[in-house]
Amino acid sequence: MGRIAALFILSAASVFTGAGTPAPGRSTPSDEVRDDITSTITTSDEAEIGAVVDAMYASISGPIGVPRDWQRFERAFTDAAQLIGYFSAPGEELVVRQWTPDVFREQIGPFLVETGVVETETRRSIQHFGHIAHVFSTYRAVFTDGEATSVTGINSFQLIKTERGWKIQSLIWQQAGEVLPLPREYAAETD
């Protein structure tokens, strides 16, 4: 069976079985997508995508004891957004965690305030087609809890253009380290 036929069968099966339909009360990206999109990204689109990514970084960053701007954080995401983190320490198994923006705020928010974390972007690459954009963003997170330790890694943002502008549909990240160093093409622009 050819690839086209297999894709058609899978698409038809999801329509007839209801697979892939959202849970009641949840919006999907297609519910809110604009219809006036072209295949070329404009300077204003690129600036808006950058502003959304910047808002996410700014909203989770701050010194010990300073509340985070969770309203700004939530405005950066769609209603159906997912955050997925890959974590490992040397000699340990890879652990994958997944959150909605609300659950991330509830579970990770207290740690950010207690530890003091300032996360900044050190390199950005934007790819765009029609309604979708992908941002590969190298980050450096500095923990301000007295030890001044830092970690680096990659944030992979998938965004869609909605009636309310560009929003993050998913954010996937993985921390770099001895076992998984940052490739040269993703290293900080200042390195």
mmCIF file of C-alpha atoms in Angstrom:
data_model
loop_
_atom_site.group_PDB
_atom_site.id
_atom_site.type_symbol
_atom_site.label_atom_id
_atom_site.label_comp_id
_atom_site.label_asym_id
_atom_site.label_seq_id
_atom_site.Cartn_x
_atom_site.Cartn_y
_atom_site.Cartn_z
ATOM 1 C CA MET A 1 0.000 0.000 0.000
ATOM 2 C CA GLY A 2 1.389 3.419 -0.924
ATOM 3 C CA ARG A 3 1.951 6.236 1.538
ATOM 4 C CA ILE A 4 -0.855 8.352 0.088
ATOM 5 C CA ALA A 5 -3.354 5.489 0.407
ATOM 6 C CA ALA A 6 -2.261 4.783 3.984
ATOM 7 C CA LEU A 7 -2.620 8.453 4.968
ATOM 8 C CA PHE A 8 -6.080 8.586 3.381
ATOM 9 C CA ILE A 9 -7.191 5.454 5.256
ATOM 10 C CA LEU A 10 -5.868 6.790 8.572
ATOM 11 C CA SER A 11 -7.582 10.144 7.991
ATOM 12 C CA ALA A 12 -10.871 8.491 7.077
ATOM 13 C CA ALA A 13 -10.659 6.160 10.074
ATOM 14 C CA SER A 14 -10.214 9.079 12.442
ATOM 15 C CA VAL A 15 -13.257 10.838 10.982
ATOM 16 C CA PHE A 16 -15.503 7.769 11.275
ATOM 17 C CA THR A 17 -14.267 6.618 14.682
ATOM 18 C CA GLY A 18 -13.970 10.043 16.270
ATOM 19 C CA ALA A 19 -10.261 9.525 16.956
ATOM 20 C CA GLY A 20 -8.415 12.781 17.093
ATOM 21 C CA THR A 21 -11.433 14.797 18.188
ATOM 22 C CA PRO A 22 -10.925 17.115 21.128
ATOM 23 C CA ALA A 23 -12.272 16.451 24.578
ATOM 24 C CA PRO A 24 -15.537 18.289 25.296
ATOM 25 C CA GLY A 25 -14.921 21.883 26.288
ATOM 26 C CA ARG A 26 -11.417 21.990 24.834
ATOM 27 C CA SER A 27 -10.606 24.121 21.827
ATOM 28 C CA THR A 28 -8.396 22.855 19.071
ATOM 29 C CA PRO A 29 -5.984 24.860 16.979
ATOM 30 C CA SER A 30 -8.337 24.589 13.987
ATOM 31 C CA ASP A 31 -11.127 26.241 16.015
ATOM 32 C CA GLU A 32 -9.244 29.489 16.155
ATOM 33 C CA VAL A 33 -6.969 29.545 13.098
ATOM 34 C CA ARG A 34 -7.065 32.569 10.834
ATOM 35 C CA ASP A 35 -7.823 32.103 7.152
ATOM 36 C CA ASP A 36 -5.813 35.025 5.735
ATOM 37 C CA ILE A 37 -2.380 33.418 5.991
ATOM 38 C CA THR A 38 0.242 33.257 3.251
ATOM 39 C CA SER A 39 3.250 30.984 2.938
ATOM 40 C CA THR A 40 5.715 33.810 3.528
ATOM 41 C CA ILE A 41 6.347 35.224 6.957
ATOM 42 C CA THR A 42 6.116 38.975 7.279
ATOM 43 C CA THR A 43 8.344 41.137 9.405
ATOM 44 C CA SER A 44 5.384 41.768 11.718
ATOM 45 C CA ASP A 45 4.698 38.001 11.999
ATOM 46 C CA GLU A 46 8.333 37.356 12.863
ATOM 47 C CA ALA A 47 8.270 40.154 15.440
ATOM 48 C CA GLU A 48 5.042 38.797 16.969
ATOM 49 C CA ILE A 49 6.420 35.253 17.132
ATOM 50 C CA GLY A 50 9.534 36.620 18.811
ATOM 51 C CA ALA A 51 7.419 38.611 21.268
ATOM 52 C CA VAL A 52 5.439 35.500 22.248
ATOM 53 C CA VAL A 53 8.650 33.533 22.871
ATOM 54 C CA ASP A 54 10.118 36.490 24.806
ATOM 55 C CA ALA A 55 6.935 36.691 26.913
ATOM 56 C CA MET A 56 7.206 33.024 27.852
ATOM 57 C CA TYR A 57 10.822 33.457 28.978
ATOM 58 C CA ALA A 58 10.074 36.663 30.905
ATOM 59 C CA SER A 59 6.982 35.258 32.615
ATOM 60 C CA ILE A 60 8.783 32.293 34.227
ATOM 61 C CA SER A 61 11.986 34.168 35.155
ATOM 62 C CA GLY A 62 12.819 36.029 38.323
ATOM 63 C CA PRO A 63 14.819 36.051 41.536
ATOM 64 C CA ILE A 64 13.932 34.131 44.704
ATOM 65 C CA GLY A 65 10.616 35.130 46.249
ATOM 66 C CA VAL A 66 9.328 37.158 43.287
ATOM 67 C CA PRO A 67 5.941 35.950 41.972
ATOM 68 C CA ARG A 68 5.874 35.029 38.291
ATOM 69 C CA ASP A 69 3.570 36.666 35.743
ATOM 70 C CA TRP A 70 1.265 33.702 35.127
ATOM 71 C CA GLN A 71 -1.314 35.748 33.221
ATOM 72 C CA ARG A 72 1.360 36.714 30.702
ATOM 73 C CA PHE A 73 2.502 33.078 30.585
ATOM 74 C CA GLU A 74 -1.021 31.804 29.860
ATOM 75 C CA ARG A 75 -1.645 34.472 27.170
ATOM 76 C CA ALA A 76 1.336 33.075 25.242
ATOM 77 C CA PHE A 77 -0.347 29.649 24.817
ATOM 78 C CA THR A 78 -3.431 28.272 23.063
ATOM 79 C CA ASP A 79 -6.167 26.748 25.208
ATOM 80 C CA ALA A 80 -5.073 23.223 24.183
ATOM 81 C CA ALA A 81 -1.310 23.772 24.593
ATOM 82 C CA GLN A 82 1.100 21.179 25.976
ATOM 83 C CA LEU A 83 4.514 21.574 27.604
ATOM 84 C CA ILE A 84 6.830 18.566 27.449
ATOM 85 C CA GLY A 85 10.190 18.358 29.190
ATOM 86 C CA TYR A 86 12.947 15.765 28.803
ATOM 87 C CA PHE A 87 15.157 15.467 31.897
ATOM 88 C CA SER A 88 18.169 13.348 32.779
ATOM 89 C CA ALA A 89 21.225 13.483 34.981
ATOM 90 C CA PRO A 90 24.501 11.694 34.194
ATOM 91 C CA GLY A 91 24.025 7.967 34.720
ATOM 92 C CA GLU A 92 20.224 8.251 35.091
ATOM 93 C CA GLU A 93 17.386 7.300 32.790
ATOM 94 C CA LEU A 94 15.666 9.907 30.663
ATOM 95 C CA VAL A 95 12.417 11.122 32.224
ATOM 96 C CA VAL A 96 9.664 12.780 30.196
ATOM 97 C CA ARG A 97 7.092 15.036 31.875
ATOM 98 C CA GLN A 98 4.048 16.646 30.264
ATOM 99 C CA TRP A 99 1.866 19.515 31.496
ATOM 100 C CA THR A 100 -0.839 21.895 30.387
ATOM 101 C CA PRO A 101 0.038 25.550 31.095
ATOM 102 C CA ASP A 102 -2.261 25.491 34.175
ATOM 103 C CA VAL A 103 -0.710 22.337 35.618
ATOM 104 C CA PHE A 104 2.809 23.632 34.883
ATOM 105 C CA ARG A 105 1.981 26.795 36.852
ATOM 106 C CA GLU A 106 0.623 24.752 39.782
ATOM 107 C CA GLN A 107 3.427 22.176 39.904
ATOM 108 C CA ILE A 108 6.512 24.095 38.752
ATOM 109 C CA GLY A 109 5.588 27.655 39.756
ATOM 110 C CA PRO A 110 6.478 27.274 43.456
ATOM 111 C CA PHE A 111 9.898 25.788 42.547
ATOM 112 C CA LEU A 112 10.675 28.744 40.257
ATOM 113 C CA VAL A 113 9.884 31.230 43.045
ATOM 114 C CA GLU A 114 11.683 29.273 45.801
ATOM 115 C CA THR A 115 14.810 28.602 43.745
ATOM 116 C CA GLY A 116 14.995 31.766 41.699
ATOM 117 C CA VAL A 117 15.483 30.981 38.027
ATOM 118 C CA VAL A 118 16.251 33.417 35.236
ATOM 119 C CA GLU A 119 15.941 31.789 31.822
ATOM 120 C CA THR A 120 17.168 33.673 28.771
ATOM 121 C CA GLU A 121 17.358 32.872 25.091
ATOM 122 C CA THR A 122 20.835 32.784 23.581
ATOM 123 C CA ARG A 123 19.993 31.795 19.975
ATOM 124 C CA ARG A 124 16.794 31.677 17.917
ATOM 125 C CA SER A 125 15.820 30.138 14.592
ATOM 126 C CA ILE A 126 12.304 30.631 13.150
ATOM 127 C CA GLN A 127 10.751 28.506 10.419
ATOM 128 C CA HIS A 128 7.286 29.290 9.073
ATOM 129 C CA PHE A 129 4.719 27.938 6.661
ATOM 130 C CA GLY A 130 1.125 29.160 6.401
ATOM 131 C CA HIS A 131 -0.605 28.875 9.768
ATOM 132 C CA ILE A 132 2.339 27.279 11.574
ATOM 133 C CA ALA A 133 5.741 28.353 12.845
ATOM 134 C CA HIS A 134 8.544 26.541 14.598
ATOM 135 C CA VAL A 135 11.096 28.235 16.814
ATOM 136 C CA PHE A 136 14.252 26.440 17.890
ATOM 137 C CA SER A 137 15.476 28.438 20.876
ATOM 138 C CA THR A 138 18.677 27.789 22.811
ATOM 139 C CA TYR A 139 18.287 28.785 26.450
ATOM 140 C CA ARG A 140 20.445 29.379 29.489
ATOM 141 C CA ALA A 141 18.773 29.075 32.912
ATOM 142 C CA VAL A 142 20.624 30.578 35.867
ATOM 143 C CA PHE A 143 19.548 29.503 39.350
ATOM 144 C CA THR A 144 19.888 32.414 41.788
ATOM 145 C CA ASP A 145 19.560 30.404 45.011
ATOM 146 C CA GLY A 146 23.092 31.239 46.135
ATOM 147 C CA GLU A 147 24.965 28.654 44.093
ATOM 148 C CA ALA A 148 24.618 30.601 40.808
ATOM 149 C CA THR A 149 24.526 27.404 38.766
ATOM 150 C CA SER A 150 23.319 27.390 35.184
ATOM 151 C CA VAL A 151 22.056 24.920 32.616
ATOM 152 C CA THR A 152 21.568 25.162 28.876
ATOM 153 C CA GLY A 153 19.315 23.367 26.446
ATOM 154 C CA ILE A 154 16.901 23.716 23.565
ATOM 155 C CA ASN A 155 13.291 24.894 23.682
ATOM 156 C CA SER A 156 11.311 23.815 20.620
ATOM 157 C CA PHE A 157 8.210 25.995 20.208
ATOM 158 C CA GLN A 158 5.397 25.084 17.817
ATOM 159 C CA LEU A 159 3.119 28.073 17.200
ATOM 160 C CA ILE A 160 -0.082 28.687 15.261
ATOM 161 C CA LYS A 161 -1.593 31.958 14.065
ATOM 162 C CA THR A 162 -4.982 32.397 15.696
ATOM 163 C CA GLU A 163 -7.650 35.090 15.763
ATOM 164 C CA ARG A 164 -5.749 36.433 18.788
ATOM 165 C CA GLY A 165 -2.375 36.366 17.005
ATOM 166 C CA TRP A 166 0.486 33.889 17.218
ATOM 167 C CA LYS A 167 0.205 31.456 20.144
ATOM 168 C CA ILE A 168 2.298 28.553 21.399
ATOM 169 C CA GLN A 169 0.575 25.229 20.711
ATOM 170 C CA SER A 170 3.371 23.136 22.195
ATOM 171 C CA LEU A 171 6.686 23.635 23.903
ATOM 172 C CA ILE A 172 9.149 20.764 24.073
ATOM 173 C CA TRP A 173 12.540 21.125 25.724
ATOM 174 C CA GLN A 174 15.600 19.130 26.624
ATOM 175 C CA GLN A 175 18.490 20.154 28.816
ATOM 176 C CA ALA A 176 22.015 19.813 27.439
ATOM 177 C CA GLY A 177 24.862 18.318 29.458
ATOM 178 C CA GLU A 178 27.908 16.082 29.366
ATOM 179 C CA VAL A 179 26.060 13.248 27.675
ATOM 180 C CA LEU A 180 24.142 15.558 25.320
ATOM 181 C CA PRO A 181 26.151 18.729 24.634
ATOM 182 C CA LEU A 182 24.715 21.526 22.512
ATOM 183 C CA PRO A 183 25.739 21.182 18.855
ATOM 184 C CA ARG A 184 27.817 24.090 17.577
ATOM 185 C CA GLU A 185 24.985 25.380 15.348
ATOM 186 C CA TYR A 186 22.757 25.810 18.421
ATOM 187 C CA ALA A 187 25.357 27.199 20.818
ATOM 188 C CA ALA A 188 24.855 30.686 22.199
ATOM 189 C CA GLU A 189 25.627 33.369 19.642
ATOM 190 C CA THR A 190 28.089 34.901 22.096
ATOM 191 C CA ASP A 191 30.008 31.600 22.626
#
